[in-house]
Amino acid sequence: DIFIPALFVTMESGDELYEVVVDAAIQQGEIVQFVNVVPYARWYPPVHFSGIVVWVVALLTLGVSAYGSATEYRTSWKKISQAVSDGVVVFQRSAGNSGRERVETEDTVDLDNENGGDFELEMANQGASATPAESNGENGSTPTSPGSDSFSIDDDADGTNEDDFVGNPTSPSPADTPASTEETAAGEEGAASSGPATEQQEPPATPNTQQPQRVNANSQSSTAGAQSMELNALHVVLFVACASGFLFILFFFNLDKVIRVLYGIGGSVAMNHILFYPLYDKLLVSKFRLGGAKIANKLQSNAFGKLPYISNLTWMEVLSAASAWSFGIAWIVIGMTRVHPMSNGYYWFIQDVMGVCFCILILGLIHINTIMVASILLCLVFVYDIFYVFISPYIVGSSMMIDVATGANGIDPTFCEKYPSDKACRGAFAPLPMLLAVPWFNDFRGGFSMLGLGDIILPGLLISFAARYDAARDLVKKCTQTSTIRSGENDLDIAPEDVESSSSRYHYHFGRVQKALFYGYFGPLMIAYGIGLMVAYIVVWSTKTGQPALLYLVPACLGTVLFLGWRRRELSELWSGPVAMKKANKMVNVAKKIPAARPASSNVAESATMV
């Protein structure tokens, strides 16, 4: 009998076997011919398209989140423009041109510094009044007395600006303007008796002695009055310190299952707020009404009667919460029971959906309003990422950031392959859920492409600031342009729907896209973020090692905004806080005081387009 010894090894030992064969060939000469090695390697893709998927999802998430953070500026312009069309607010010459003294009222926004205009907007408030002598003021202006029903926002602390939003005595009818909660009963009766409810009546000539409602004039928050948090330098330092401590805890203590449960709970809340409630509202109640009027009315009705603590819940809220929690609980169960949860399509898809909702929610609630704070934050997390990826292996023996993100917990993978039902193996090889992850397609080795949520949120704070700054400047410019149109000093720009030529419409829309991408800050920063993230993935692919994404994103984003600010001579303003944002925030407060506008046949302000 002839015995031919054979050795079967896995690809894990392939390199070692190859080195043995080479050494034998060098040392023993022709004896090596009796050693026959036939490797059988399975094919796997050289490039993983899952990285491209993560790149696209990250860009879309960041773009939607940042653009949505400036929604209040855009909605305020719609209210102001409709109010201008309805006559609720009017533009007129500022004090410098009319000759009248500037009255310290509370609806004040200076348009002069931003665009070279010299106009005021006067807002009609119910209960505001003027004497006949005042109504015949110079240039047709109607000064507002200091005791009129108004609310105060001075543009600067010293109140030296000339052009402002001021209360206009010309008021809509009581039917069009709901009574303020601060009006006295006598004032309400006087307004109700001023004429028929369907007709617009002039308010009585008696002065209103209501105390003005005050708002914070120094706040730079872009959501003036909304529930949002503005980060300052102290918040940034505390955040980085807490993040470092949290990473140490996750590295030295096996808390991955606890983190997974908490993430599933928080993700359910985020999906309810960002995804399911708005979706059901549009489909069933506000827009499409797929179930009809009866279902829409039922969903808006009270669900639990007068039960304590939940008496205000509607069936719509119950439906959206039940949907979100069902998906979240199922995600937690899969993550706790499977050895490789990422091999389950439902698991990684819902995890990514929750991650996207988290990003949109956080960037809508937390804002940065100066480049100084953004620079401190991004420089600190830049050092943080480099330290825990590249330097920590020399201290603790492995990369703390990569081990925590990938879920490395010291469990032998071959043991879990043999005993998948073992308690220690359930959910042992799932990555940290606080990231976007897409598994490698058509790759028998497993693995996934990932991007931490912090790599979206932290640069996203700067990009959302840029989006709000662009929207704030747009709001101020539109109001200024509308004022010049109303005064007859400027021609009305032609809207694209008024142009019959298809080429003209094409050039119009092309110009708008070009302006959005290259002439503001939001578009260039989105391009810089996309390029930085692409470079990070290229380095990961070429080096076959994990890379800190912020190593590439911070120079790309922060460098872009600093260069553009310096080139446009706006860096000092961006560093300390843009004046345009302060003005726009006051316009937001003005818009909140405007009553619901009547449908108008034409809207001059809406048709005024900025080019």
XYZ file of C-alpha atoms in Angstrom:
611
model
C 0.000 0.000 0.000
C 1.051 3.561 -0.690
C 0.242 6.169 1.893
C 0.139 9.777 0.789
C 0.002 12.100 3.778
C -2.335 15.024 3.274
C -3.070 18.026 5.393
C -6.224 20.064 5.109
C -6.031 23.567 6.457
C -8.345 26.541 6.401
C -7.514 29.860 4.832
C -6.676 31.098 8.290
C -3.508 28.923 8.174
C -2.843 29.426 4.478
C -0.054 31.976 4.916
C 1.705 29.770 7.450
C 1.572 26.751 5.137
C 2.919 28.804 2.231
C 5.914 29.915 4.290
C 6.679 26.274 5.239
C 6.690 25.230 1.584
C 8.971 28.110 0.562
C 11.418 27.339 3.363
C 11.507 23.672 2.377
C 12.241 24.567 -1.248
C 15.144 26.789 -0.266
C 16.736 24.472 2.291
C 16.220 20.998 0.767
C 16.371 21.624 -2.944
C 14.587 18.995 -5.038
C 12.881 17.313 -2.089
C 10.237 19.987 -2.264
C 8.830 18.455 -5.432
C 7.088 15.815 -3.335
C 5.132 18.474 -1.502
C 2.046 19.391 -3.485
C -0.110 22.280 -2.353
C -3.443 22.871 -4.054
C -5.188 25.909 -2.529
C -8.908 26.297 -2.986
C -9.909 29.843 -2.144
C -13.472 31.111 -2.311
C -14.077 34.273 -4.257
C -14.923 37.473 -2.455
C -15.425 40.971 -3.866
C -12.358 43.216 -3.856
C -14.533 46.292 -3.206
C -17.609 46.343 -0.990
C -20.508 48.405 -2.239
C -21.865 48.552 1.300
C -19.341 51.337 1.923
C -20.918 53.324 -0.915
C -24.356 52.707 0.604
C -23.200 54.025 3.986
C -21.629 57.046 2.273
C -24.877 57.890 0.472
C -27.036 57.368 3.579
C -24.717 59.561 5.654
C -24.847 62.384 3.094
C -28.632 62.216 2.783
C -29.081 62.095 6.545
C -26.806 65.062 7.096
C -28.376 67.071 4.280
C -31.940 66.473 5.503
C -31.007 67.155 9.134
C -29.111 70.376 8.421
C -31.675 71.686 5.938
C -34.503 70.894 8.337
C -32.823 72.832 11.153
C -33.532 76.040 9.197
C -37.200 75.269 8.560
C -38.422 78.011 10.879
C -36.758 80.698 8.796
C -38.473 79.475 5.637
C -41.901 79.141 7.250
C -41.514 82.607 8.795
C -40.891 84.086 5.354
C -44.082 82.468 4.077
C -46.070 84.007 6.923
C -44.485 87.431 6.528
C -44.929 87.457 2.746
C -48.573 86.395 3.032
C -49.129 89.051 5.686
C -47.593 91.695 3.413
C -49.913 90.602 0.618
C -52.939 90.737 2.937
C -51.982 94.130 4.325
C -51.405 92.806 7.816
C -47.856 94.143 7.593
C -46.537 96.934 5.416
C -43.110 98.256 4.434
C -42.318 101.935 4.645
C -39.393 104.322 4.786
C -37.188 104.283 7.851
C -36.831 107.148 10.270
C -33.764 108.482 8.494
C -35.780 109.184 5.343
C -39.179 110.014 6.750
C -37.983 112.613 9.204
C -39.916 111.151 12.132
C -38.252 109.988 15.299
C -37.631 106.293 15.770
C -40.087 105.011 18.353
C -38.803 102.245 20.643
C -41.252 99.469 19.872
C -40.753 95.750 20.177
C -41.220 94.430 16.634
C -37.960 95.838 15.360
C -35.552 94.420 12.826
C -32.972 96.535 11.039
C -32.778 95.760 7.331
C -30.277 98.481 6.452
C -26.985 96.887 7.439
C -27.546 93.674 5.557
C -28.647 94.800 2.130
C -28.311 98.534 1.884
C -32.056 99.110 2.246
C -33.600 101.774 4.423
C -37.085 100.452 5.087
C -39.222 99.486 8.021
C -41.856 96.815 8.246
C -44.885 97.749 10.305
C -46.893 94.848 11.665
C -50.563 95.164 12.422
C -51.446 93.988 15.928
C -54.966 93.744 17.190
C -55.518 96.448 19.708
C -52.883 98.770 18.254
C -54.231 102.240 17.637
C -53.351 105.659 16.330
C -54.794 109.089 16.629
C -55.966 110.882 13.491
C -52.988 113.198 13.732
C -50.628 110.271 13.825
C -52.306 108.617 10.878
C -51.488 111.684 8.755
C -47.776 111.528 9.510
C -45.068 112.330 7.060
C -44.710 109.991 4.038
C -47.878 108.272 5.072
C -46.220 106.618 7.997
C -48.090 105.957 11.195
C -45.853 106.107 14.243
C -46.603 103.745 17.047
C -46.762 105.148 20.512
C -44.623 103.583 23.189
C -47.747 102.424 24.942
C -49.164 100.532 21.972
C -49.713 96.775 22.052
C -46.391 95.538 20.828
C -43.489 93.321 21.790
C -39.912 94.463 21.936
C -36.879 93.157 20.146
C -34.114 95.683 19.716
C -31.549 94.848 17.063
C -28.638 96.021 19.212
C -28.310 96.496 22.918
C -28.030 100.267 22.584
C -31.039 100.504 20.297
C -29.272 102.643 17.703
C -30.656 101.011 14.564
C -32.874 103.008 12.298
C -34.819 100.467 10.261
C -37.104 98.171 12.156
C -40.253 96.129 12.250
C -42.676 98.325 14.187
C -46.315 97.844 15.152
C -48.709 99.178 12.542
C -52.011 100.626 13.700
C -53.745 99.258 10.600
C -55.286 96.098 11.993
C -57.257 93.261 10.430
C -60.760 92.510 11.571
C -61.404 90.612 14.795
C -62.515 87.661 12.706
C -59.122 87.502 11.031
C -56.997 88.208 14.112
C -57.548 86.053 17.194
C -57.539 87.977 20.450
C -54.252 87.973 22.328
C -54.129 86.134 25.615
C -52.884 89.331 27.215
C -55.865 91.483 26.199
C -58.274 92.598 28.858
C -61.958 91.789 28.711
C -62.724 95.386 27.880
C -60.334 95.328 24.973
C -61.924 92.159 23.617
C -65.407 93.610 23.850
C -64.260 96.767 22.067
C -62.731 94.740 19.261
C -65.807 92.551 18.915
C -68.129 95.555 18.625
C -66.072 97.361 16.003
C -68.108 95.972 13.111
C -69.349 92.855 11.310
C -67.077 89.823 11.670
C -66.724 89.379 7.921
C -65.447 92.872 7.225
C -62.110 94.459 8.015
C -62.629 97.341 10.398
C -60.379 100.141 11.551
C -59.490 99.831 15.233
C -60.785 102.466 17.643
C -58.781 105.648 17.997
C -58.290 105.175 21.751
C -54.764 104.292 22.745
C -54.034 100.856 24.091
C -52.210 100.883 27.393
C -51.271 97.214 27.426
C -47.813 96.401 28.717
C -45.513 95.208 25.936
C -44.578 91.537 25.813
C -40.802 91.162 26.094
C -38.564 88.671 24.357
C -34.827 88.107 24.722
C -33.114 90.484 22.336
C -29.664 89.020 22.822
C -30.514 85.409 22.048
C -28.901 84.025 18.918
C -30.917 80.826 18.910
C -32.066 80.112 15.387
C -35.321 78.656 16.600
C -36.365 81.677 18.623
C -38.880 80.299 21.063
C -38.579 76.683 19.968
C -37.332 73.904 22.224
C -33.648 73.836 21.303
C -30.303 73.993 23.031
C -27.448 76.254 22.026
C -23.995 74.827 22.719
C -21.251 77.034 24.101
C -17.565 76.366 24.727
C -18.160 74.939 28.209
C -20.729 72.477 26.882
C -18.255 71.350 24.232
C -15.444 70.658 26.723
C -17.790 68.772 29.049
C -19.128 66.736 26.141
C -15.668 65.549 25.041
C -14.729 64.703 28.646
C -17.915 62.676 29.115
C -17.388 60.918 25.786
C -13.898 59.853 26.877
C -15.199 58.486 30.157
C -18.015 56.653 28.403
C -15.569 55.038 25.973
C -13.389 53.835 28.847
C -16.424 52.249 30.528
C -17.483 50.458 27.343
C -13.942 49.190 26.733
C -13.259 47.772 30.202
C -16.776 46.581 31.061
C -18.975 44.311 28.983
C -22.059 46.507 28.714
C -22.918 45.853 25.074
C -26.300 44.267 25.876
C -27.259 47.107 28.192
C -26.302 49.620 25.501
C -28.332 47.666 22.938
C -31.458 47.777 25.097
C -31.087 51.487 25.819
C -30.443 52.216 22.165
C -33.546 50.265 21.162
C -35.662 52.258 23.620
C -34.253 55.589 22.469
C -34.511 54.537 18.823
C -38.194 53.718 19.286
C -38.825 57.210 20.646
C -36.858 58.771 17.788
C -38.720 56.739 15.126
C -42.038 57.721 16.688
C -41.159 61.425 16.610
C -39.355 61.625 13.263
C -40.887 58.841 11.159
C -44.180 57.299 12.182
C -46.162 60.243 13.538
C -45.436 62.544 10.556
C -46.058 59.632 8.175
C -49.436 58.701 9.641
C -50.410 62.354 9.911
C -49.839 62.940 6.194
C -51.365 59.646 5.044
C -54.423 59.509 7.277
C -55.200 62.983 8.633
C -53.752 66.140 7.148
C -53.056 65.483 3.476
C -54.141 62.284 1.756
C -56.791 61.025 4.234
C -56.570 57.482 2.881
C -59.066 56.202 5.453
C -61.588 58.948 4.856
C -62.850 61.733 7.087
C -64.263 59.340 9.670
C -60.919 57.672 10.320
C -59.162 61.049 10.343
C -61.529 62.402 12.986
C -61.212 59.263 15.064
C -57.420 59.424 15.055
C -57.540 62.991 16.338
C -59.934 62.151 19.160
C -58.998 61.402 22.750
C -57.966 57.776 23.275
C -58.259 57.219 27.034
C -60.898 59.631 28.195
C -60.088 61.238 31.525
C -57.553 58.727 32.799
C -54.770 60.494 34.730
C -51.434 61.140 33.009
C -52.656 59.896 29.615
C -55.862 61.858 29.212
C -54.418 64.022 26.427
C -53.243 61.156 24.215
C -54.953 60.833 20.845
C -55.394 57.669 18.820
C -52.864 59.041 16.349
C -50.218 59.213 19.066
C -51.104 55.723 20.261
C -50.868 54.307 16.731
C -47.499 55.917 15.959
C -46.025 54.952 19.342
C -47.232 51.350 19.016
C -45.676 51.068 15.558
C -42.334 52.500 16.667
C -42.124 50.393 19.810
C -43.039 47.226 17.902
C -40.110 47.712 15.552
C -37.783 48.670 18.403
C -38.650 45.684 20.613
C -38.271 43.247 17.716
C -34.846 44.747 17.007
C -33.775 44.249 20.644
C -34.957 40.621 20.650
C -33.019 39.767 17.490
C -29.894 41.444 18.838
C -30.126 39.442 22.057
C -30.782 36.022 20.563
C -28.678 35.678 17.394
C -24.939 35.013 17.318
C -24.423 37.291 14.309
C -27.321 39.791 14.337
C -25.806 41.706 11.412
C -26.557 38.718 9.165
C -30.255 39.457 9.703
C -31.536 42.033 7.213
C -34.222 43.346 9.558
C -31.685 44.009 12.324
C -29.208 46.157 10.429
C -31.919 47.958 8.447
C -33.890 49.011 11.547
C -30.644 49.944 13.310
C -29.797 52.273 10.440
C -33.318 53.726 10.437
C -33.024 54.459 14.152
C -29.593 56.001 13.578
C -30.946 58.307 10.876
C -33.830 59.361 13.145
C -31.387 60.052 15.967
C -29.291 62.308 13.739
C -32.295 64.277 12.503
C -33.664 64.653 16.035
C -30.369 65.723 17.621
C -29.418 68.210 14.895
C -32.894 69.709 15.171
C -32.596 70.187 18.935
C -28.934 71.137 19.435
C -27.434 74.127 17.646
C -24.116 75.909 17.344
C -24.368 79.594 16.425
C -20.741 80.682 16.135
C -17.732 79.323 14.275
C -15.697 79.723 17.465
C -17.684 77.050 19.307
C -17.694 74.813 16.240
C -13.904 75.130 15.931
C -13.358 74.213 19.580
C -15.669 71.205 19.279
C -14.216 69.837 16.062
C -10.593 70.339 17.133
C -11.225 68.495 20.406
C -12.982 65.543 18.772
C -10.267 65.492 16.101
C -7.648 64.836 18.806
C -10.058 62.488 20.604
C -10.532 60.288 17.539
C -6.809 60.124 16.717
C -5.873 59.246 20.287
C -8.356 56.408 20.741
C -7.703 54.874 17.319
C -3.936 55.258 16.779
C -2.369 55.990 20.190
C -4.453 53.818 22.523
C -2.949 50.548 21.137
C 0.401 51.584 22.620
C -1.252 52.017 26.028
C -3.844 49.223 26.350
C -2.688 46.889 23.573
C -5.508 47.478 21.077
C -7.462 50.296 19.512
C -10.127 51.217 22.026
C -12.333 52.960 19.473
C -12.299 50.099 16.955
C -12.792 47.399 19.589
C -15.792 49.169 21.107
C -17.348 49.990 17.718
C -16.978 46.469 16.279
C -18.140 44.712 19.449
C -14.900 42.895 20.229
C -15.485 41.117 23.559
C -12.843 38.375 23.754
C -15.159 35.470 22.878
C -13.655 32.855 20.532
C -15.594 32.899 17.238
C -14.906 29.187 16.586
C -16.472 28.309 19.928
C -19.670 30.160 19.035
C -19.711 28.481 15.622
C -19.747 25.109 17.371
C -22.102 26.098 20.178
C -24.316 28.884 18.838
C -26.959 28.284 21.510
C -24.532 29.048 24.326
C -25.680 32.003 26.420
C -22.382 33.849 26.016
C -22.638 33.701 22.223
C -26.073 35.278 21.845
C -25.607 38.715 20.353
C -21.862 38.507 21.002
C -20.723 39.581 17.551
C -22.978 42.549 16.921
C -21.299 45.955 16.554
C -22.040 48.828 18.857
C -25.502 50.011 17.790
C -24.600 53.727 17.781
C -23.516 53.647 14.153
C -24.718 53.140 10.605
C -23.736 49.643 9.464
C -24.349 47.733 6.242
C -23.058 44.140 5.889
C -20.682 43.170 3.096
C -22.740 41.741 0.267
C -21.705 38.426 -1.362
C -18.756 38.010 0.994
C -18.537 34.659 2.819
C -16.117 36.139 5.369
C -18.787 38.338 6.887
C -18.036 41.853 8.037
C -19.702 45.195 7.456
C -19.038 48.802 6.534
C -19.833 51.238 9.299
C -19.840 54.897 10.252
C -20.382 56.188 13.780
C -23.283 58.528 14.394
C -20.819 60.987 15.918
C -19.123 61.251 12.523
C -22.432 62.611 11.219
C -23.671 64.643 14.174
C -20.458 66.460 15.147
C -19.623 67.865 11.682
C -23.380 68.191 11.214
C -23.543 70.834 13.946
C -21.287 73.032 11.839
C -23.156 72.229 8.618
C -26.553 72.901 10.198
C -25.171 76.252 11.384
C -24.229 76.989 7.776
C -27.717 76.007 6.590
C -29.366 78.276 9.167
C -27.011 81.124 8.322
C -27.849 80.852 4.614
C -31.570 80.698 5.394
C -31.300 83.666 7.767
C -29.577 85.810 5.161
C -32.150 84.729 2.613
C -34.975 85.777 4.923
C -33.471 89.223 5.517
C -32.760 89.693 1.803
C -36.278 88.672 0.783
C -37.827 91.099 3.235
C -35.530 93.849 1.972
C -36.307 93.066 -1.658
C -40.024 93.006 -0.935
C -39.738 96.408 0.741
C -38.067 97.918 -2.331
C -40.686 96.355 -4.595
C -43.459 97.815 -2.457
C -41.827 101.241 -2.577
C -41.532 101.088 -6.364
C -37.737 101.302 -6.363
C -37.197 97.800 -7.708
C -38.781 95.678 -10.381
C -40.420 92.449 -9.412
C -38.372 89.408 -10.364
C -40.194 87.062 -12.679
C -40.964 83.707 -11.169
C -40.232 80.643 -13.296
C -43.891 79.721 -13.722
C -44.456 83.095 -15.351
C -41.864 82.366 -18.029
C -43.178 80.499 -21.039
C -39.775 79.621 -22.467
C -38.527 76.224 -21.329
C -34.937 77.411 -21.703
C -35.617 80.307 -19.338
C -37.064 77.928 -16.752
C -34.042 75.671 -17.168
C -31.631 78.547 -16.616
C -33.644 79.707 -13.605
C -33.562 76.333 -11.888
C -29.942 75.766 -12.869
C -29.062 79.104 -11.330
C -30.846 78.201 -8.103
C -28.975 74.899 -7.854
C -25.683 76.609 -8.655
C -26.344 79.213 -5.997
C -27.210 76.579 -3.397
C -24.069 74.553 -4.094
C -21.452 77.252 -4.472
C -22.590 80.682 -3.248
C -23.656 80.002 0.326
C -22.005 77.957 3.028
C -24.335 74.963 3.287
C -23.685 73.624 -0.226
C -19.869 73.899 -0.135
C -19.772 72.300 3.307
C -21.902 69.369 2.125
C -19.509 68.875 -0.797
C -16.514 69.057 1.560
C -18.116 66.515 3.903
C -18.807 64.117 1.034
C -15.223 64.392 -0.233
C -13.749 63.936 3.253
C -15.863 60.858 3.932
C -15.005 59.398 0.535
C -11.291 59.844 1.234
C -11.736 58.079 4.577
C -13.333 55.041 2.890
C -10.628 54.958 0.211
C -7.944 54.862 2.914
C -9.809 52.080 4.740
C -10.019 50.065 1.522
C -6.385 50.587 0.579
C -4.877 49.964 4.035
C -7.365 47.284 5.200
C -7.447 48.966 8.610
C -10.038 51.048 10.394
C -9.685 54.811 10.190
C -11.070 57.627 12.355
C -13.465 59.399 10.017
C -13.054 62.712 11.831
C -9.382 62.681 10.841
C -10.588 63.520 7.322
C -13.922 65.216 8.006
C -12.724 67.907 10.410
C -10.068 69.414 8.097
C -12.467 69.186 5.139
C -15.436 70.883 6.831
C -13.735 73.304 9.187
C -11.124 74.255 6.620
C -13.820 74.944 4.027
C -15.887 77.269 6.212
C -12.807 79.133 7.470
C -11.478 79.598 3.947
C -14.835 80.758 2.561
C -15.343 83.137 5.491
C -11.886 84.603 4.996
C -12.340 84.873 1.221
C -15.722 86.597 1.585
C -14.501 88.796 4.466
C -17.152 87.389 6.791
C -14.919 85.334 9.083
C -14.971 87.736 12.016
C -18.758 87.909 11.907
C -19.089 84.137 11.660
C -16.630 83.721 14.507
C -18.558 85.878 16.975
C -22.117 85.322 15.705
C -23.680 86.531 12.435
C -25.793 89.683 12.601
C -28.093 88.239 9.921
C -29.057 85.386 12.224
C -29.898 87.797 15.024
C -32.123 89.784 12.680
C -33.748 86.671 11.271
C -34.436 85.355 14.772
C -36.352 88.529 15.491
C -38.248 88.127 12.239
C -39.209 84.642 13.408
C -40.648 86.191 16.562
C -42.467 88.763 14.425
C -43.907 85.995 12.257
C -45.176 84.178 15.332
C -47.217 87.246 16.233
C -48.861 87.445 12.823
C -52.384 85.970 12.836
C -53.479 83.321 10.367
C -53.584 85.038 6.980
C -56.552 85.076 4.648
C -56.226 83.382 1.246
C -54.924 85.950 -1.202
C -55.438 86.073 -4.923
C -51.896 87.274 -5.514
C -48.839 87.383 -3.344
C -46.249 89.921 -4.386
C -43.813 88.915 -1.690
C -43.978 85.229 -2.588
C -43.311 85.955 -6.244
C -40.251 88.043 -5.427
C -37.265 85.797 -6.049
C -33.661 86.392 -5.100
C -30.989 85.820 -7.735
